Structure formats: structure tokens, C-alpha cells
Coordinates of C-alpha atoms in Angstrom, one line a residue:
X1 CA 99.5 -150.8 29.1
X2 CA 100.1 -149.8 32.8
X3 CA 101.2 -153.4 33.4
X4 CA 103.7 -153.2 30.5
X5 CA 105.2 -150.1 32.0
X6 CA 105.4 -151.7 35.4
X7 CA 107.2 -154.7 34.1
X8 CA 109.6 -152.5 32.2
X9 CA 110.3 -150.4 35.3
X10 CA 111.0 -153.5 37.3
X11 CA 113.4 -154.8 34.6
X12 CA 115.2 -151.5 34.5
X13 CA 115.4 -151.4 38.3
X14 CA 116.8 -154.9 38.5
X15 CA 119.3 -154.3 35.8
X16 CA 120.6 -151.1 37.5
X17 CA 120.7 -152.9 40.8
X18 CA 122.9 -155.7 39.4
X19 CA 125.0 -153.2 37.5
X20 CA 125.6 -151.2 40.7
X21 CA 126.6 -154.4 42.6
X22 CA 128.8 -155.5 39.8
X23 CA 130.7 -152.2 39.6
X24 CA 130.9 -151.6 43.3
X25 CA 131.2 -155.0 45.0
X26 CA 132.5 -157.6 42.7
X27 CA 135.3 -155.7 41.0
X28 CA 138.7 -155.4 42.7
X29 CA 141.1 -153.8 40.1
X30 CA 144.2 -154.5 42.1
X31 CA 143.3 -158.2 42.4
X32 CA 142.6 -158.4 38.7
X33 CA 145.9 -156.7 37.7
X34 CA 147.9 -159.0 40.0
X35 CA 146.2 -162.1 38.7
X36 CA 146.6 -161.1 35.1
X37 CA 150.3 -160.3 35.5
X38 CA 150.9 -163.7 37.1
X39 CA 148.9 -165.4 34.4
X40 CA 151.0 -163.7 31.7
X41 CA 154.2 -164.7 33.5
X42 CA 153.1 -168.4 33.6
X43 CA 152.0 -168.2 30.0
X44 CA 148.6 -169.8 30.8
X45 CA 145.1 -168.8 29.8
X46 CA 141.8 -169.0 31.6
X47 CA 139.8 -172.2 30.9
X48 CA 137.8 -172.1 27.6
X49 CA 134.2 -170.9 27.8
X50 CA 131.7 -168.0 27.6
X51 CA 130.5 -165.5 30.1
X52 CA 127.2 -165.3 28.4
X53 CA 124.9 -162.3 28.7
X54 CA 126.1 -159.1 30.5
X55 CA 125.6 -159.2 34.2
X56 CA 123.4 -162.4 34.3
X57 CA 126.0 -164.5 32.4
X58 CA 124.7 -168.0 31.9
X59 CA 122.7 -168.2 35.1
X60 CA 119.3 -168.4 33.4
X61 CA 120.4 -171.3 31.2
X62 CA 121.9 -173.1 34.2
X63 CA 118.6 -172.7 36.1
X64 CA 116.5 -173.5 33.0
X65 CA 118.0 -176.9 32.4
X66 CA 117.7 -177.7 36.2
X67 CA 114.0 -176.8 36.2
X68 CA 113.5 -179.0 33.1
X69 CA 114.9 -181.9 35.1
X70 CA 118.1 -182.2 33.0
X71 CA 120.8 -180.2 34.8
X72 CA 123.4 -182.4 33.3
X73 CA 122.7 -180.8 29.9
X74 CA 124.2 -177.5 31.0
X75 CA 127.5 -179.3 31.7
X76 CA 127.4 -181.7 28.8
X77 CA 126.7 -179.0 26.2
X78 CA 129.7 -177.0 27.2
X79 CA 132.0 -179.9 27.6
X80 CA 131.1 -181.0 24.0
X81 CA 131.5 -177.4 22.7
X82 CA 135.0 -176.9 24.2
X83 CA 136.4 -180.4 23.6
X84 CA 139.0 -180.8 20.9
X85 CA 141.0 -184.0 20.7
X86 CA 140.9 -184.3 24.4
X87 CA 137.8 -184.3 26.7
X88 CA 137.0 -181.0 28.3
X89 CA 137.8 -181.2 32.0
X90 CA 137.1 -177.6 33.0
X91 CA 135.3 -174.7 31.4
X92 CA 134.6 -171.1 32.2
X93 CA 131.2 -169.6 32.6
X94 CA 129.5 -166.8 34.5
X95 CA 127.0 -167.8 37.2
X96 CA 125.4 -165.8 40.0
X97 CA 127.2 -162.7 38.8
X98 CA 130.6 -164.4 39.2
X99 CA 133.2 -165.6 36.8
X100 CA 133.4 -169.3 37.5
X101 CA 135.4 -172.4 36.5
X102 CA 133.3 -175.6 36.4
X103 CA 135.3 -178.8 37.0
X104 CA 133.6 -181.7 35.2
X105 CA 135.4 -184.9 36.3
X106 CA 136.0 -187.2 39.2
X107 CA 139.6 -185.9 39.2
X108 CA 138.3 -182.4 39.4
X109 CA 136.2 -183.3 42.4
X110 CA 139.2 -184.9 44.1
X111 CA 141.3 -181.8 43.3
X112 CA 138.8 -179.4 45.0
X113 CA 138.2 -181.7 48.0
X114 CA 141.9 -182.3 48.5
X115 CA 142.9 -178.6 48.4
X116 CA 140.3 -177.2 50.8
X117 CA 141.9 -174.3 52.6
X118 CA 145.1 -174.8 50.6
X119 CA 144.2 -173.5 47.1
X120 CA 140.4 -173.0 47.6
X121 CA 137.9 -172.2 50.3
X122 CA 134.2 -172.5 50.7
X123 CA 132.2 -169.8 49.0
X124 CA 128.5 -168.9 49.3
X125 CA 126.4 -166.8 46.9
X126 CA 125.3 -163.4 48.3
X127 CA 121.7 -164.7 48.7
X128 CA 122.9 -167.4 51.1
X129 CA 125.0 -164.9 53.1
X130 CA 122.0 -162.6 53.5
X131 CA 119.5 -165.3 54.4
X132 CA 121.8 -167.2 56.8
X133 CA 123.2 -164.0 58.2
X134 CA 126.7 -164.4 59.7
X135 CA 127.2 -164.3 63.5
X136 CA 129.1 -161.5 65.3
X137 CA 132.3 -163.5 65.8
X138 CA 132.7 -165.5 62.5
X139 CA 132.1 -165.3 58.8
X140 CA 130.2 -168.0 57.0
X141 CA 133.2 -170.0 56.1
X142 CA 134.6 -169.9 59.6
X143 CA 131.3 -170.8 61.1
X144 CA 130.9 -173.7 58.7
X145 CA 134.2 -175.1 59.9
X146 CA 133.3 -174.6 63.5
X147 CA 129.9 -176.2 63.0
X148 CA 131.5 -179.4 61.5
X149 CA 133.9 -179.6 64.5
X150 CA 131.0 -179.3 67.0
X151 CA 128.7 -181.7 65.1
X152 CA 131.2 -184.4 64.3
X153 CA 131.0 -186.2 67.8
X154 CA 127.2 -186.1 67.7
X155 CA 126.8 -187.3 64.2
X156 CA 129.4 -190.2 64.2
X157 CA 127.9 -193.7 63.7
X158 CA 128.8 -194.7 67.3
X159 CA 127.0 -191.7 68.7
X160 CA 124.0 -192.2 66.5
X161 CA 123.4 -195.8 67.5
X162 CA 121.4 -194.7 70.5
X163 CA 119.0 -192.7 68.3
X164 CA 118.0 -195.5 65.9
X165 CA 115.1 -196.6 68.2
X166 CA 113.9 -193.0 68.5
X167 CA 114.0 -192.7 64.7
X168 CA 112.0 -195.9 64.4
X169 CA 109.5 -194.7 67.0
X170 CA 109.0 -191.3 65.4
X171 CA 108.6 -192.9 61.9
X172 CA 105.9 -195.3 63.1
X173 CA 104.1 -192.4 64.8
X174 CA 104.3 -190.4 61.6
X175 CA 102.9 -193.2 59.4
X176 CA 100.1 -193.8 61.9
X177 CA 99.1 -190.2 62.0
X178 CA 99.4 -189.1 58.4
X179 CA 99.4 -192.3 56.2
X180 CA 96.8 -194.4 58.1
X181 CA 93.2 -194.4 56.8
X182 CA 91.9 -194.7 60.3
X183 CA 93.4 -191.6 61.8
X184 CA 94.7 -189.1 59.3
X185 CA 93.3 -185.6 59.2
X186 CA 96.1 -184.3 56.9
X187 CA 95.2 -182.1 53.8
X188 CA 97.7 -184.3 52.0
X189 CA 95.5 -187.4 52.6
X190 CA 92.5 -188.2 50.4
X191 CA 90.2 -191.2 50.3
X192 CA 88.7 -192.0 46.9
X193 CA 85.1 -193.2 46.3
X194 CA 86.4 -196.8 46.1
X195 CA 88.0 -196.3 49.5
X196 CA 91.5 -196.3 48.1
X197 CA 93.8 -193.8 49.8
X198 CA 95.9 -191.1 48.0
X199 CA 98.6 -189.2 49.9
X200 CA 100.9 -186.5 48.6
X201 CA 104.4 -187.7 49.4
X202 CA 106.4 -184.5 49.1
X203 CA 104.8 -182.4 51.9
X204 CA 104.5 -185.4 54.2
X205 CA 108.2 -186.3 53.6
X206 CA 109.2 -182.8 54.6
X207 CA 107.0 -182.9 57.6
X208 CA 108.5 -186.2 58.7
X209 CA 112.1 -185.2 58.3
X210 CA 111.5 -181.9 60.1
X211 CA 109.6 -183.6 62.9
X212 CA 112.5 -186.1 63.4
X213 CA 115.1 -183.3 63.3
X214 CA 113.2 -181.3 65.9
X215 CA 113.0 -184.4 68.1
X216 CA 116.7 -185.3 67.9
X217 CA 118.3 -181.9 67.8
X218 CA 115.9 -179.7 69.9
X219 CA 114.0 -182.4 71.9
X220 CA 110.7 -181.0 70.7
X221 CA 107.8 -183.4 70.6
X222 CA 104.8 -181.1 70.6
X223 CA 103.2 -181.3 67.1
X224 CA 101.9 -177.7 67.4
X225 CA 105.4 -176.3 68.1
X226 CA 106.9 -178.3 65.3
X227 CA 104.2 -177.1 62.9
X228 CA 104.9 -173.5 63.9
X229 CA 108.6 -173.9 63.1
X230 CA 107.9 -175.6 59.8
X231 CA 105.7 -172.8 58.7
X232 CA 108.6 -170.4 58.8
X233 CA 111.2 -172.8 57.3
X234 CA 109.1 -173.4 54.1
X235 CA 110.0 -170.0 52.6
X236 CA 113.7 -170.3 53.0
X237 CA 114.8 -172.4 50.1
X238 CA 112.8 -170.4 47.6
X239 CA 115.0 -167.4 48.4
X240 CA 118.3 -169.1 47.5
X241 CA 118.3 -168.2 43.8
X242 CA 115.6 -165.5 43.8
X243 CA 116.5 -161.9 42.7
X244 CA 118.3 -160.3 45.7
X245 CA 115.7 -157.6 46.1
X246 CA 114.7 -157.2 49.8
X247 CA 111.3 -155.6 49.3
X248 CA 108.0 -156.8 50.9
X249 CA 106.3 -159.5 48.9
X250 CA 109.5 -160.8 47.2
X251 CA 110.7 -164.4 47.7
X252 CA 114.0 -163.0 48.9
X253 CA 112.3 -160.9 51.5
X254 CA 110.1 -163.7 52.7
X255 CA 113.1 -166.0 53.0
X256 CA 115.0 -163.4 55.1
X257 CA 112.0 -162.8 57.4
X258 CA 111.4 -166.6 57.8
X259 CA 115.1 -167.1 58.6
X260 CA 115.0 -164.4 61.3
X261 CA 111.8 -165.8 62.7
X262 CA 112.9 -169.4 63.0
X263 CA 116.3 -168.3 64.5
X264 CA 114.4 -166.2 67.1
X265 CA 112.2 -169.1 68.0
X266 CA 115.1 -171.5 68.3
X267 CA 117.1 -169.0 70.3
X268 CA 114.2 -168.8 72.9
X269 CA 114.3 -172.6 73.2
X270 CA 118.1 -172.4 73.7
X271 CA 117.7 -169.8 76.5
X272 CA 115.1 -172.0 78.2
X273 CA 117.3 -175.1 77.9
X274 CA 120.3 -173.3 79.3
X275 CA 118.2 -172.4 82.4
X276 CA 117.0 -176.0 82.7
X277 CA 120.5 -177.3 82.3
X278 CA 121.8 -175.0 85.0
X279 CA 119.1 -176.1 87.4
X280 CA 119.9 -179.8 86.6
X281 CA 123.6 -179.3 87.3
X282 CA 122.8 -177.7 90.6
X283 CA 120.5 -180.6 91.5
X284 CA 123.0 -183.4 90.5
X285 CA 125.9 -181.6 92.3
X286 CA 123.9 -181.9 95.5
X287 CA 123.1 -185.6 95.1
X288 CA 124.8 -188.9 94.2
X289 CA 122.7 -189.3 91.0
X290 CA 124.4 -188.5 87.8
X291 CA 122.3 -188.7 84.7
X292 CA 123.4 -188.5 81.1
X293 CA 121.6 -185.2 80.6
X294 CA 124.0 -183.8 78.0
X295 CA 123.7 -186.3 75.2
X296 CA 121.4 -184.4 72.8
X297 CA 122.9 -181.9 70.4
X298 CA 121.4 -178.8 72.0
X299 CA 122.9 -179.7 75.4
X300 CA 126.3 -180.3 73.8
X301 CA 126.3 -176.9 72.1
X302 CA 125.4 -175.2 75.4
X303 CA 128.6 -176.6 76.9
X304 CA 130.7 -175.4 73.9
X305 CA 133.0 -172.4 74.0
X306 CA 134.4 -170.2 71.3
X307 CA 137.9 -170.9 69.9
X308 CA 139.5 -168.9 72.8
X309 CA 138.2 -171.7 75.1
X310 CA 136.9 -169.1 77.7
X311 CA 133.5 -167.8 76.7
X312 CA 130.5 -170.0 76.3
X313 CA 128.8 -169.8 73.0
X314 CA 126.0 -167.2 72.9
X315 CA 122.4 -168.4 72.5
X316 CA 122.2 -166.6 69.1
X317 CA 125.3 -168.5 67.8
X318 CA 123.9 -171.8 69.0
X319 CA 120.6 -171.0 67.3
X320 CA 122.4 -170.3 64.1
X321 CA 124.2 -173.7 64.1
X322 CA 121.0 -175.6 64.9
X323 CA 119.1 -173.7 62.3
X324 CA 121.6 -174.5 59.6
X325 CA 121.5 -178.2 60.4
X326 CA 117.7 -178.3 60.5
X327 CA 117.4 -176.4 57.2
X328 CA 119.8 -178.9 55.5
X329 CA 117.9 -181.9 56.9
X330 CA 114.6 -180.4 55.9
X331 CA 115.2 -180.2 52.1
X332 CA 117.9 -182.7 51.4
X333 CA 116.8 -185.9 53.2
X334 CA 113.1 -185.3 52.4
X335 CA 113.6 -185.1 48.7
X336 CA 115.8 -188.2 48.8
X337 CA 112.9 -190.1 50.4
X338 CA 110.6 -188.8 47.7
X339 CA 112.9 -190.0 45.0
X340 CA 113.2 -193.5 46.6
X341 CA 109.4 -193.8 46.8
X342 CA 109.1 -192.7 43.1
X343 CA 111.7 -195.3 41.9
X344 CA 110.2 -198.1 44.0
X345 CA 106.8 -197.4 42.4
X346 CA 108.3 -197.4 38.9
X347 CA 110.4 -200.5 39.4
X348 CA 108.4 -203.4 40.9
X349 CA 111.3 -205.8 40.8
X350 CA 113.4 -203.4 42.9
X351 CA 110.5 -202.9 45.4
X352 CA 110.1 -206.7 45.7
X353 CA 113.8 -207.1 46.5
X354 CA 113.7 -204.3 49.1
X355 CA 110.6 -205.8 50.6
X356 CA 112.1 -209.2 50.9
X357 CA 115.2 -207.8 52.7
X358 CA 113.1 -205.7 55.1
X359 CA 110.5 -208.4 55.8
X360 CA 113.3 -210.8 56.9
X361 CA 114.4 -208.1 59.4
X362 CA 110.8 -207.4 60.5
X363 CA 110.0 -211.1 61.1
X364 CA 113.1 -211.5 63.3
X365 CA 111.9 -208.8 65.7
X366 CA 109.7 -209.4 68.8
X367 CA 106.4 -207.6 68.8
X368 CA 106.9 -203.9 69.7
X369 CA 110.7 -204.2 69.4
X370 CA 112.3 -201.2 67.7
X371 CA 115.1 -201.3 65.1
X372 CA 118.7 -201.3 66.2
X373 CA 122.2 -200.9 64.8
X374 CA 122.4 -204.6 63.8
X375 CA 119.2 -204.4 61.8
X376 CA 120.5 -201.4 59.8
X377 CA 123.7 -203.3 59.0
X378 CA 121.6 -206.0 57.3
X379 CA 119.9 -203.5 54.9
X380 CA 122.7 -203.7 52.3
X381 CA 120.4 -203.9 49.2
X382 CA 118.1 -201.2 50.5
X383 CA 121.1 -198.9 50.9
X384 CA 122.3 -199.7 47.4
X385 CA 118.8 -198.6 46.2
X386 CA 119.1 -195.4 48.2
X387 CA 122.6 -194.7 46.7
X388 CA 121.3 -195.2 43.2
X389 CA 118.5 -192.8 43.9
X390 CA 121.0 -190.3 45.2
X391 CA 123.1 -190.8 42.0
X392 CA 120.3 -190.2 39.6
X393 CA 118.6 -187.5 41.7
X394 CA 121.0 -185.8 44.1
X395 CA 119.1 -183.3 46.3
X396 CA 121.3 -180.4 45.2
X397 CA 123.4 -179.6 42.1
X398 CA 126.7 -179.1 43.9
X399 CA 128.5 -176.4 45.8
X400 CA 131.1 -173.6 45.2
X401 CA 134.6 -172.7 46.1
X402 CA 136.8 -169.6 45.8
X403 CA 140.5 -169.6 44.8
X404 CA 142.6 -168.2 47.6
X405 CA 145.7 -168.1 45.4
X406 CA 146.6 -168.3 41.8
X407 CA 147.1 -171.8 40.6
X408 CA 147.1 -174.0 37.4
X409 CA 144.6 -176.7 36.7
X410 CA 144.7 -178.9 33.6
X411 CA 146.9 -176.4 31.9
X412 CA 144.7 -173.4 32.6
X413 CA 145.1 -170.5 35.0
X414 CA 142.7 -170.1 37.9
X415 CA 143.4 -166.6 39.3
X416 CA 142.9 -165.8 43.0
X417 CA 139.3 -164.7 43.7
X418 CA 137.8 -166.8 40.8
X419 CA 134.9 -169.0 41.9
X420 CA 134.8 -172.7 41.2
X421 CA 131.8 -175.0 40.9
X422 CA 131.7 -178.8 41.2
X423 CA 128.4 -180.3 40.0
X424 CA 127.2 -183.8 41.0
X425 CA 125.5 -184.4 37.7
X426 CA 128.8 -183.9 35.9
X427 CA 130.0 -187.3 37.1
X428 CA 126.7 -189.0 38.2
X429 CA 125.3 -188.9 34.7
X430 CA 128.6 -189.5 32.9
X431 CA 128.8 -192.9 31.1
X432 CA 132.6 -192.9 31.7
X433 CA 131.9 -193.5 35.3
X434 CA 128.4 -195.1 35.2
X435 CA 127.7 -197.1 32.0
X436 CA 124.1 -196.6 30.8
X437 CA 123.8 -193.7 33.3
X438 CA 120.0 -193.3 33.0
X439 CA 119.4 -196.9 34.0
X440 CA 118.4 -197.5 37.7
X441 CA 120.9 -200.2 38.8
X442 CA 121.6 -200.7 42.5
X443 CA 124.3 -203.3 41.7
X444 CA 126.6 -200.3 40.9
X445 CA 127.1 -200.0 44.6
X446 CA 127.9 -203.6 45.4
X447 CA 131.4 -205.0 45.4
X448 CA 134.0 -202.3 44.8
X449 CA 131.4 -199.7 44.0
X450 CA 131.9 -196.6 41.8
X451 CA 135.2 -195.0 40.9
X452 CA 136.6 -192.7 43.7
X453 CA 135.1 -189.2 43.6
X454 CA 132.6 -190.0 40.8
X455 CA 129.8 -190.5 43.3
X456 CA 129.6 -187.4 45.5
X457 CA 126.1 -186.8 46.9
X458 CA 127.7 -186.0 50.3
X459 CA 130.7 -184.1 48.9
X460 CA 134.1 -185.3 49.9
X461 CA 137.4 -184.4 51.7
X462 CA 137.4 -182.1 54.7
X463 CA 134.0 -180.8 53.7
X464 CA 132.3 -184.2 53.5
X465 CA 128.7 -183.7 54.8
X466 CA 128.9 -184.2 58.5
X467 CA 125.3 -185.6 58.5
X468 CA 126.0 -188.4 56.0
X469 CA 125.5 -191.2 58.6
X470 CA 122.5 -189.4 60.1
X471 CA 121.0 -189.3 56.6
X472 CA 121.8 -193.0 56.0
X473 CA 120.1 -194.1 59.3
X474 CA 117.1 -191.9 58.7
X475 CA 116.6 -193.1 55.1
X476 CA 117.0 -196.8 56.0
X477 CA 114.6 -196.6 59.0
X478 CA 112.0 -194.9 56.8
X479 CA 112.4 -197.5 54.0
X480 CA 111.9 -200.3 56.4
X481 CA 108.7 -198.9 57.8
X482 CA 107.2 -197.8 54.5
X483 CA 107.8 -201.0 52.5
X484 CA 106.7 -203.3 55.3
X485 CA 103.4 -201.5 55.6
X486 CA 102.5 -200.5 52.0
X487 CA 102.7 -201.0 48.4
X488 CA 101.8 -198.0 46.2
X489 CA 101.4 -196.6 42.7
X490 CA 102.0 -193.2 41.3
X491 CA 98.8 -191.2 40.5
X492 CA 100.8 -189.6 37.6
X493 CA 103.2 -192.3 36.3
X494 CA 105.1 -189.8 34.2
X495 CA 105.7 -187.3 37.0
X496 CA 109.3 -185.9 37.1
X497 CA 111.7 -184.5 39.6
X498 CA 113.1 -181.0 38.9
X499 CA 115.3 -178.5 40.6
X500 CA 113.4 -175.4 41.6
X501 CA 115.7 -174.4 43.3
X502 CA 116.0 -177.6 45.3
X503 CA 114.8 -181.0 44.1
X504 CA 111.0 -181.3 44.0
X505 CA 108.4 -183.5 42.2
X506 CA 106.4 -181.5 39.7
X507 CA 103.0 -182.5 41.2
X508 CA 104.0 -183.3 44.8
X509 CA 104.1 -187.0 44.0
X510 CA 100.6 -188.2 45.0
X511 CA 100.5 -192.0 45.3
X512 CA 97.8 -194.5 45.8
X513 CA 98.4 -196.7 48.9
X514 CA 97.7 -200.4 49.3
X515 CA 98.3 -201.6 52.8
X516 CA 99.8 -205.1 52.8
X517 CA 96.9 -206.8 54.6
X518 CA 94.6 -205.8 51.7
X519 CA 97.0 -206.1 48.8
X520 CA 99.3 -209.0 49.6
X521 CA 97.8 -212.4 50.4
X522 CA 98.6 -213.8 53.8
X523 CA 101.1 -216.6 53.8
X524 CA 99.0 -218.6 56.3

């Protein structure tokens, strides 16, 4: 009985909290009056749709379908409901306590991407704003633009070429340490009675992507230091869609504390690097030796100034930028690697084709020679496989925008302040763009490839993910190493990937490993 009262009290508290925020934060009467007046003058209505339940809107249904592994159902059900003689291209809903227009087509994606900072701007839910905590000089949108500008030179293909060997080296070390029967001490590694090895892919993929990000962005190689940072970062994604109640023990509170902790640790590293960099500059200024000491990302950021061009960026701001990049790499790339391993296990003919391509590259290398740019250029089929995995299982659902002026879209009024959502599954699983959309078919990405703006795992336009090439290099290097070493089978053949709140396998994707020397007969 006491438990029932406690649950009831929590529900009442949460409802009052949301109501308070709704009445005091999200409502701007003047904005609504101005938008309504303009809407009436234009003779346009808002897009068709429903706002769902009071306060929570349709958020629970949106999250429920994602957690069931069918996020496209939320979109498809509403498109079908609001379609008449013409296909529904936009509908209205209420998500995350905001009135929101969902654009459902490739043309809708193009519209949003092409009108960045003209009709729309980036928008982040309140949870993100709180967890990622704006810096003193910029808001989240401004900082995102600034981050892209700073990162672009570092993440361009030409700049990334020099890191392919490092990626290959770190990947080999990771597989030796955590996937090898002779040396692994990981809790995600188990040897069965018949000596077959089972590893759990999901946690190891996250460890791998985080280790490589720390190496490339922070120049950290110490496994203990990497493990300490990873311990904090694990809690962050769970706070993205949790109830925004900052009380001890809640997911939201843990995410905020973890965010502050990892930023603090990165900031200490930044301070130490600034000291080291200053000493290095003093030494080189007094000698004839000039080393390329400023080629890693952290060193580049230490030389960056604010938009006034005068003041060097503060350590806290640099830490924020590095933190955002590492968090993105931690979840998004790791889940893509998990998806690829799952599909290669389920589709032996696809695995065989990838293995053939990768073995031709491996056999062309001298002993101990690391991968290079030319090798990655030969991995055309492997990248088509990765693209198809990203189509079927993109690591996130999509992102959000906010209308910065009143405008019309497809005959409907989008008032200033209204939020907009583009969802990858709306086009990725649409047979109009991808016939037989549930079929895994890498050939979709050969030749001319998909229709423009129908395949958007990295976004598009000015806000195209700046780490796209970094992700491509990392994925291909990992695929090369994993398929040339192992074949594998899923312990649970029917295991699924779901969104909770990011893409995850329901059981962590345990697989049974078969090293090639014991599973594939020698050609000699």
C-alpha cells in the first residue's frame, strides 16, 4: 500500500512539474498571437495531426515503437491516417512537450537541410541543453556551428589520411587484448567447455570506439585513463529522454553528474597540454628544429580564438567541444559496428563477399604493414554493406529544428517557434525510395545509389555530420580486421536492435568466435 502511495505521489509530482514548465516556459502568448494572425491572413492551416495526451503528447508512443525496434511504425501510422488522395508529406504531433511538424519525405529532408539558418535553426530538447550545458560565450546552436568550423579541417579526408595507420594499429591491439583467447581478461569474454569463445560485441565495440577516439582526439594511450573516462560517459545517453528530474538516483541526475565529471577530467588534460605546448614552442623557437606538434585535434583547438580573433579559447570551452565529439563517436559508431557484425552473421553470402574483398587487400600487404588510404579506396563492397546497415539501422532516429519565421510548407502553415523533426526511418524504410525496404541489399549503393536526400544517416546540407569521413575510415578499418581474423555466429539468432534511447542490441549481441586458422581450411 505504501508503495502504491509512493508511485501516486511521484506521478502527481511529475505531472505538476511538466504543467509548471508548460505554463511558464513553453508558452509565449505574443508569439502565438502573431503567428495565428499571419496564418489567418495567409489562409493556411497547420499540418494535419494530433497532439495526443495533455502535456506528454505522443512522446510515449514515439518511444514505444522505437523500443520495440519498429520506429518507422510511428511515422507510417500517421502518414496513413492523414493521407487522402495524396500521400501525407508532413503531419503535426506533440513530442517532448513541444508542438512539432514531422517531415516524412526526401523532399522534406532537402527542404530542412537547404533552409538551415534561413527558415529553421537547430533545436535541442531541454534534456540535451541541461546535460551538455552551454558555455559562457555561446548557446548550444552557436557552439554547434563553431564546433563544425573548428573540426572541419581536422576531419576532412585529406587530413584523416595520416591517421589510418593509427586506426589500424589500435584496432589490432584491441582485438588482441579483448577478442583473443590467449590474452583476454575481459568480463565480456567467455570460453565454453568445448573451448569455443563467446564475446559480447556491444560493450567491446563501445570500448573500441572510445579508445580510438581518446587516442586520436586527446592522444591518450593509457588503458586505465581511458577506462576512467569511459566509466563516466556510460551514463550520459540514458539521460537524453529520461524525465527531467534532477534528483539523486535518477537517470537524468546521473547523466548530468557524468557530463560534469568527464568535462572536468578533459579540462585538466587540456590545461596540461597547453602547458606542454607552450614549453614546446619555447624550445623550438630557440632551435632550428621544427616539428609538426600541432596536428592532433587538441593542439588545434588550443590555438583557436573566439570569433573576435583576439582571445584564445578557454580550457572549459575546448573541453566542451572535445566532449561533444567523443560522446557522438561513443554511441553512433559503436552501434553501427554492432549492426554490421549482426548482419554479417545472419547473411553468410554477404560475409563471404566482404571476406573476399578484404583478403585480397590483406594478401597484398607486407608482413606488419598497416592499412593506408589506397587500401580503403579498394573497400567498395564493404562500404556498400556498411551503408546498407546504416540504412536499416541508423544509430539515431533523427534530429530537430525550430522555425525562425513563419513559412508555408506543402500548403500548410509552419509558425515561428514551432519545432520540426526529420526522421531517418521515414525515408530509409519507405518502399518509394528503397523497394523491398526490409531486405538487406548492398547493391542499392552501387552505381547511382539512392535518390538524393532519401539516405541520410549523416544528415545533410550545412549540418552534414562533420565526422562522416572519420566514421567511414573507422568502420572500414574495423571491418577489415574483424573479417580477416574471424568468422562468427550469433548466440541468439533472433536478437534484435532497438532504440533505448540510442540503438542497442537487446542482449548485448554475444557471438561465438571461430578464428580462421581453425574454421577455414588452409589453401596450401
